[in-house]
Amino acid sequence: GETANTRNRDNKGGATVLNIGMPNGPQTENHNPFLTTSAAASLGYRWQIYEPLMMWNPVKPAEPFKPWLATKAEWTPDYRSVTVTVRDNATWSDGKPVTAADVAFTYNLVKTNEAINTAAIPYASISASGNQVTLAFDSPQFVNQQKILAQVPIVPEHIWSGIKDPATDINKNPVGSGAYTLKSFTPQTTTLSVRTSGYWQELPKVKELRYTSYTDNNAQTTALANGESEWSFVFIPNVQAVFVGKDPANHKVWAPPVLGIHGLYLNTTRKPLDNPALRRAMNLVINREDIFQQAEAGYFHPLVKSVTGLPSPAGDAYLAPEYQGQDHKVDVEGAKKLLTGAGFTFNGSTLVDPSGKPVTLTLTDPAGWSDYQTSLEIVKDNLSDIGIAATVDKANQDAWFRNVEEGKFDATFRWTNGGATPYDIYQTVMDGRLLKPVGTASPAGNFGRFDNPEATAALTAYANATDDAARSAALATLQKVFVEQVPMVPVGADNVGAAYSTKNWTGWPDDTNPYGAGQPTQPNAADVVQHLRPAGS
Amino acid sequence: MTTPTTDAPAGRDEVLEAVGLTKHFPVRAGLRTLLTRDRPAVHAVDDVHLTLRRGQVTALVGESGSGKSTVARLLAQLYPRTAGTVRLHGEPVTVRGGRPFRAYARRVQMIFQDPFASLNPVHTVRYHLTRALRIHGNAGRTPADLDAALARLLERVALTPAERYLDKFPHELSGGQRQRVAIARALGADPEVLLADEPVSMLDVSIRLGVLNLLRDFKQRLHLAILYITHDIASARYFADETLVMYAGRMVEGGDSETVTQSPAHPYTRLLIDSAPDPDRITGDAGPDDRERGDGEPPSLIRPPAGCRFHPRCPAAMPRCATDLPPRLDVGDRPGHWAACWLYDPETVTGVPS
Amino acid sequence: MTYLLRRVGFYLFTAWAALTLNFFIPRLIPGDPVKSLISRYQGQLSSDAIRSLYVLFGIDAHDSLWDQYVDYWKQLLHGDLGLSFTAFPAPVSEVILDALPWTLALVGITTLVSFALGTGLGVLAGWRRGSWVDGLLPATTFLSSVPYFWLGLVAIALLAGPGSFFPSSGGYDPGLVPAPDTIFLGSAVRHSLLPAATILISSMSGWILSMRNMMVTVAAEDYITVAHAKGLPERRVALNYAARNALLPNVAGFALSLGFIVGGTLLVEIVFSYPGLGFLLFRAVGAKDYPLMQGIFLVITLSVLVANLLADVVYLMLDPRTRKEG
Amino acid sequence: MAIPTSSIEQVIPKQGAMAQPAVARRRRWRFLSNGKATTGLAMVAAYVLLAVIGPWIAPYDPDARSGELLQPPSAQHWFGTTHLGQDVFSQVLVGTRGVMVVGLLAGVVATILSVLVGVTAGYLGGLSDDGLSALSNVFLVIPALPLIIIVASTITDAGDLVVALVIGFTSWAWGARVLRAQTLSLRRRDYVEAARATGESTWRIIGFEILPNLTAIIASGFVGTVIFAVLSEITLAFIGISSVSSWNWGTILFWAQSQQALAQGAWWWFVPAGLAIALLGTALALINFGIDEFVSPRLRSGGRVRIRTADGRTVRMRVGFTPVLAPAADVPQPRPRKEARQ
Amino acid sequence: MSEPVLEIRGLRVDYGLGDEAVHAVRDVDLTLHRGEVLGLAGESGSGKSTLAYGLTRLLPPPGVVSGGRVLYHPVDGPPVDVLTLTPAQLRRFRWAEASIVFQGAMNSLNPVHRISTQLLDVIKAHEPRTTPAARSARARELLRLVGISADRLDSYPHQLSGGMRQRVMIAMALALEPQVVIMDEPTTALDVVMQRQILGQLAELRQRLGFAVLFITHDLSLLVEFSDRIAIMYGGRIVEEAPAAELYRRALHPYTEGLLHSFPALRGPRRELAGIPGSPPDLRAMPAGCAFHPRCPKAFDPCGEKLPPLGPPGDGQPGRAVACWLHPAAAPVPR
Ligand SMILES: Nc1ncnc2c1ncn2[C@@H]1O[C@H](COP(=O)(O)OP(=O)(O)OP(=O)(O)O)[C@@H](O)[C@H]1O
Ligand SMILES: Nc1ncnc2c1ncn2[C@@H]1O[C@H](COP(=O)(O)OP(=O)(O)OP(=O)(O)O)[C@@H](O)[C@H]1O
Ligand SMILES: [Mg+2]
Ligand SMILES: [Mg+2]
Ligand code: NI
């Protein structure tokens, strides 16, 4: 007889279906777009059903937002309020029009439910009039623009007003404004089919999106390698051999960096790490290229070249003039000179601090995080070049979280928050407002207990500034402190890229046309699908 | 080798005495009995009276499962009693463990039924004997004392030279030798009473004899009071001064060994003696004529028959046997010969036509 | 009858103890699920999002341990296992129900097959000592010492791969919708072949060995000699006399080893990314999803208990000596 | 995860170890004459040796990176290299110690617990028996490996010692059960009663009369637990639950798996460690068989199973058909059997 | 004397092979005549059981028959050598022609099958043509023969007492009305009352069915009473053979004599018990010459050197045989 499976077999592949995969394990049915734990969020299809007001390109964070459900958004100069104009030709998949009331309702939903206000935006008032919605905030939101406009899925009021708890509802029959509607769900595969009508722009060429949740990275990698999966975001060790080499013409990875980095946090309260000279010397000897190649398979956490810790090209627009073109270089001799200049001595090959003690330190990260562990091994090796005896501690994950937050570590690999501006990076590392004594948890950042009033003031200034000049000045200060004090050794950046195959579909974002994030779980995914064309056409 | 003396030379002083000894083993209760009051129990030993005298051997015979071993263990205080008294030199004693138990064990020692099982396979003869001596403080002070004591002990049980046996493991000894070691261990405590539970039943006829002769030697030389348990009634005749017969947990007959074996009074004793193989009978067939002697299964000890426990099998059963428990009645042929059977109650016999 | 009642009493006690243990273990775990979620979204979750997750899961509520325990029982008796964190807000029971059939089908069937096959081979090996079957023993010894997961890895490396008949992971081909049609079932069976073979190979040897040893022991019993003396056909002696008696201890062993099997196959599921309970438990442990952990543990414990009870009943039927009262 | 292969629990009273009065000191070393046991012991001895000297004879520092990334086995790197250029051979060598220490330690802990619980329950009987056997039954029914995983993951800083303790504390139940059954039957032995009648104290009876007779069973239980502990430990490391700061074979497998060694075709990364585990397991299992056969003489293969008769035929020794070595030839052949006699 | 039914000639049985072999039975010659009870006595370890198992080839490993012949004479037809039968032939021979009752009835019955099953399967195996009804009638009949009511047929072994189980075994041994029944200490585990009951029944049945019995025990007094002829074993050899009454009256071999003086008599005058000094020989290191000579009170020169052959004593009655230099043989027994 004819079943879903025989039908699928009959129209498998070809230029109608796109197979997307994520290594997230079996899913339970949950299409709630607000929950990070839902299948919709974990596989990313929430952005194909629901749409944000604007599209923001994390690869080029400084570029203006692209209108999406809203045709425009206007901020007041102090960034305490924004007025958006809602597109008037959009409809929900049940046929009802998308209105400003829906938009206002959505933001009110987020405002009143702390659990789904994942960006902790301090909404003050929300009002709709005509096709315009005005959102007001308690504080300037310059650094949060994208979180407000490009990362909130707009939901229909006529459905969601009947939902009791938007934080726990599984939204069984999702109705959104996007180009796709839910066709079927199984723990392993979710299928979306393209709408037949009522979409506000041209319908994408892909008729069906098939999201498969592979049980783990291995399974996902295998699926990518043999073409079962055409689009995914997963760490592939030895990516050339394992994936690209299997079909060099079509298998591509694209991993553009974003404004969020990874690096070695140093505990500035511990001797001798409280000595900036030592920190700078460490920064000088760490071989980022090795880490990039061996721990990140040469692509996953793109190199942070600039001494400011800002990845390129995402951070290029923010570089202070004095640091333009200043890149990290491994310089063991320079480091040694720096150290001896600061009162350190060498006892044979052992580095001895000014107080006469040999310099030793412990590098720590959770046992199971293999790329960090690999990075630490390399760092340990590098540090031995300047006589520092480091040991790698493979910690229990819970203990690590606690110890890092409480400032009980020497040095550890960790990520920073990411955002539309370098603010998030520097804030995670240097914000004095987050400073807590060692032993008290500071979960939001400043794990290294970096105490620098200048940096804190610059951070505040940047967030509250009303003009670009003030922002540039604040940012220059931040970069200067970061470079001179080295509260953290920047190593690699986050990426929002993808592994994809051009065998059936072309039009993917890449270095020549970086129109958006490549990751299928980012809001940009809807835009990516919009760009896809059948191969050979 | 020695002919038994008809009368024990030593005085008739009583060493160990059991009065009304009773032991019921509770059995696991079934569901149905859970609701009712009565807890089922194996009536292993009921109301047993017995006296062990200095320099005398008392034999306890009876079929398998009649409670002989249980009596011995009760006397050795290895089991708690259900009822009754054990008197040592007239003093009632009840010991459960610890120091008092040791003190009791010093005077009353037991030899277990099976020489193959009663020695720990992992220990040498030396260990077994040393422990027996040490526990009861007979080991002396110095190692030399101990060696001397060990040698003396082995010499007593005719295992000489001692060095040849001391460092052997039980499995390297023959059955008779093991039994002797077991006996030596009991003697290590220098007891007054020896409770020998079927000490020879597992042994070959030729070895058996050696052990019995040894025990008799003790009785004569050391004036031990010995309880000799067996179901070989012929050996009781040969070896014991007094013989008691048990059936299904009760004493049914007692008296001078020669009398009990040669003119048994209780029907059960008769059955036992008739059943014993007897080469002098030399016939190819045991003959169907003795069908009537009381064949049949031994009774259940959980619900023992009322009255005389032998009555369901007894060829001479009378109505009274099924209802009333027969007391000890004098048989009258020899002094001290008694039987718990209504046949010896003149009133019952005359009152009821048989 | 009493025997069975006593067993039931024992099972009730064990269930209570296991469930109580089940309650306490997660509560002693120091970490929290939100932190573990962060690590899943490594670097993707901002500090603010973390805060909202704490609110979402309602983790800060603090009752006394006793109140929690009472609540736990109340919920349990209502069949409510709470909500999973990783699949929030899906109820744990739902998450488990998704995974259970896979484990039941894979582990359940393989375990039975392994027991049956191993016992059969063990009977042969024990009966015809010195024949070719005995030659299997060194190999089985080796295989039984190989860790399950490693065998699985080797199997994947050697047999599965692009274009191979054997898929290397998952329970069925992605894109299929679970339905009782040939495509789906065929795919499911194909996906279960390698994991099943892995379990079979490494667990069967245990049965072969124990059954063989039991057969050797039983073959020396007097009643076997009597059976030979009676001139019975060899098959009958081997099966009705020797194997029948040798099986008894193995049945008891079988029930008890179910616990080990569930534990062992957990790894097979992990290696083969098989969407069963073991894999789920692994993920739950990794994600500190303690409602889910509790639920899975409960299911495993209860099923081992039930299996034990069944084995007891079987034993009761097989061995007349245990049926004393009747 | 290991199905108990020991047949020890099936020793039937009066037929197994204890019926053989011959289990005595001189015979104790006899089990060395068992080929399986000696092979197993030799292999384990080799492992122990490696555990002791492994770190010294390892050609490289197992952590040290080199430029040769992910190289297949060669003269320089016998077992190839990892993604960091570390020498797998050195990792295996250095890792031996952790495995052996945890396995043995856990074995010791579990054995001590099982002896304490099993023998006490068996000897004392009554309420303490009920309580203790209920406890061990609970531990038997609860699946051990998941329990170990959960407990191990709850403990921060789970070093080798902690892992060993966790495994030890969760895997004693089987041994306790076997020991209890055996003690129950030993307790009724005459020699125990006899010791009591001699006036021995309770602890002395347990320690000197009962325990020595349980040695073989305890040893076999110990070996079984060590197998289980080694596998559990490696499993924990493999799935990344326990600390992977020190090398053991599980750690190697963990790295191989997390770097998708299979997909990269780096078979040398996980094959040696796996084989090392399997061989250690085999060695321990062989010892266990040796003990089993020693305890239960019936399992002894008795040297030759096939024998050659005087006239050159081979016959199999088997129950029920005693081989005849030199039959007389000049005997009339059997007549056909008359059918259906009545 | 009637015709022989089982002739054992030069039977040798070893435990183990080659140098480690324990020669438990050495060159045994023994003849069992139709319808007689032949008692086999001797102390523990003298090889009685080994002989019984060896001649039926039921000895478990490492036992091997290393030589000799066991000739069985069927009622009609030429004799067969049991030792040359193939397994299939052996299976057919067993039970139908010769059955065995073992010492421990508790272990001889399969604990998991009903009595009826175990009784019936032997009939079914050997007489497959019988109908189930006939078979079950036969089973009832058999139980009745040994004095057990037929309603016990459906019991399991553990539900019966030791004596009943032993009787079931006897009933089973007689199921196919064999010519030879071998009984290895069938009553040692029972008490005397039960023992006599069973022996009584056995004697009765023998009269009716006419089978020959090889009766093994070390209880000489039992044998003297129960059997027609008695053979005494010592150290793996037969040392004396004589009609029961004559043996009891006048034992020729010093070992037999020792045995007869080792058990106390129940009736009659209390007599002196001499016993046998020393301990049984080690089968691995047998003394040269007569195995008994180290313990023998009458040993003289040749005893320690030459093995005395078993043969009719020059000074004794016919029908007797002894292996002792005190009674040199008139002529060796023909093989
Ligand atoms: N520990 C016990 N628990 C329950 N019943 C017992 C126990 N010990 C003995 N019995 C029962 O008590 C009765 C008497 O046993 P006992 O061992 O005293 O007999 P016995 O006369 O020594 O027998 P035997 O001659 O076979 O040694 C038997 O029915 C036996 O089953
Ligand atoms: N498996 C064996 N290996 C070596 N020797 C054995 C073996 N089995 C028995 N023997 C020895 O063979 C001899 C004869 O044993 P057998 O059982 O025939 O004696 P038995 O006369 O039947 O004694 P019992 O009266 O005690 O039953 C004994 O000395 C015994 O030690
Ligand atoms: Mg007794
Ligand atoms: Mg015998
Ligand atoms: Ni990352």
XYZ file of C-alpha atoms in Angstrom, chain A residues 57-214:
158
model
C 24.112 39.143 9.212
C 26.476 37.974 11.934
C 29.233 37.617 9.392
C 29.071 41.344 8.683
C 27.692 42.550 11.992
C 28.200 46.195 11.262
C 26.102 46.192 8.110
C 22.564 47.499 8.322
C 19.775 45.025 9.032
C 17.830 43.581 6.144
C 14.073 44.195 6.319
C 12.056 41.037 6.743
C 8.648 41.004 8.411
C 9.201 44.661 9.126
C 10.039 46.998 6.345
C 11.998 49.315 8.553
C 13.063 49.994 12.091
C 14.011 53.399 13.463
C 15.881 53.831 16.714
C 15.926 57.005 18.753
C 19.495 58.340 19.060
C 19.773 57.206 22.648
C 18.679 53.741 21.595
C 16.002 53.604 24.278
C 13.183 53.148 21.822
C 12.602 51.724 18.373
C 9.691 52.023 16.006
C 9.138 49.274 13.464
C 6.900 49.257 10.457
C 5.238 45.920 9.864
C 4.980 44.623 6.320
C 1.422 44.696 5.145
C 1.413 41.843 2.638
C 2.406 39.051 5.030
C -0.088 36.414 6.118
C -0.064 33.574 8.630
C -0.167 30.105 7.213
C -3.825 29.839 8.236
C -4.557 32.750 5.957
C -4.964 35.547 8.488
C -2.881 38.696 7.879
C 0.150 39.565 9.952
C -0.536 42.773 11.801
C 1.237 45.205 14.067
C -0.975 43.868 16.832
C 0.574 40.455 16.356
C 4.030 41.991 16.655
C 3.129 43.944 19.764
C 1.522 40.829 21.235
C 4.679 38.809 20.604
C 6.925 41.336 22.334
C 4.515 41.571 25.202
C 4.628 37.810 25.507
C 8.403 37.927 25.761
C 8.274 40.807 28.178
C 5.853 39.157 30.540
C 7.459 35.710 30.448
C 10.899 35.950 31.866
C 11.560 32.361 30.883
C 11.382 33.124 27.187
C 13.086 36.508 27.367
C 16.326 34.756 26.583
C 18.231 37.962 25.950
C 16.980 39.559 29.153
C 15.925 42.697 27.301
C 14.525 45.320 29.671
C 11.314 46.092 27.792
C 9.552 49.131 29.180
C 6.482 49.667 27.037
C 5.158 48.180 23.843
C 2.522 49.826 21.752
C 1.050 49.337 18.316
C -0.620 51.867 16.119
C -1.528 51.264 12.522
C 1.197 49.203 11.001
C 3.740 50.515 13.437
C 4.925 49.150 16.723
C 6.976 51.086 19.205
C 9.156 49.290 21.685
C 10.607 51.265 24.564
C 13.354 50.124 26.906
C 14.678 50.906 30.337
C 18.214 51.383 29.117
C 20.022 52.120 25.844
C 19.974 49.042 23.622
C 22.639 49.870 21.090
C 24.509 46.652 21.787
C 21.352 44.571 21.774
C 19.767 45.680 18.525
C 19.978 42.328 16.824
C 18.656 40.483 19.876
C 15.549 42.604 19.746
C 14.868 42.842 16.074
C 16.441 39.773 14.500
C 16.097 37.063 17.115
C 12.479 37.238 18.268
C 10.147 35.018 16.248
C 6.853 36.763 15.609
C 3.818 34.631 16.491
C 0.126 35.108 15.677
C -1.907 36.638 18.472
C -5.063 34.751 17.572
C -3.378 31.497 18.409
C -0.927 32.387 21.116
C -3.391 34.394 23.132
C -5.071 31.069 23.840
C -1.893 29.440 25.036
C -1.663 29.343 28.791
C 2.048 29.067 29.370
C 4.154 29.987 26.369
C 7.201 28.601 28.157
C 5.937 25.059 28.322
C 3.523 24.733 25.436
C 4.695 22.434 22.663
C 2.785 24.342 19.997
C 1.530 21.213 18.361
C 0.210 22.868 15.194
C 2.563 25.698 14.416
C 1.100 28.583 12.446
C 3.721 31.104 11.314
C 4.389 33.666 8.674
C 7.392 31.863 7.147
C 7.604 30.127 3.813
C 7.192 26.652 5.291
C 4.638 24.737 7.281
C 5.038 21.590 9.322
C 4.334 18.434 7.378
C 5.338 15.638 9.704
C 7.308 14.974 12.830
C 9.151 11.915 14.102
C 11.847 11.846 16.761
C 14.388 11.448 14.026
C 13.029 13.518 11.186
C 10.912 16.616 10.853
C 9.593 17.565 7.459
C 8.414 20.993 6.382
C 6.744 21.747 3.101
C 6.664 25.020 1.340
C 3.501 27.089 1.506
C 1.320 27.181 -1.514
C 0.277 30.781 -1.201
C 0.158 33.873 0.924
C 3.876 34.282 1.472
C 4.941 37.900 1.352
C 7.815 37.347 -1.018
C 8.651 34.907 -3.753
C 8.408 31.333 -2.509
C 11.737 29.472 -2.177
C 12.602 26.844 -4.780
C 13.002 24.138 -2.181
C 9.685 22.343 -1.919
C 10.459 20.360 1.146
C 12.880 20.744 4.035
C 13.771 17.517 5.746
C 15.426 17.989 9.135
C 17.105 14.878 10.457
C 18.443 14.716 13.956
C 21.450 12.440 13.932
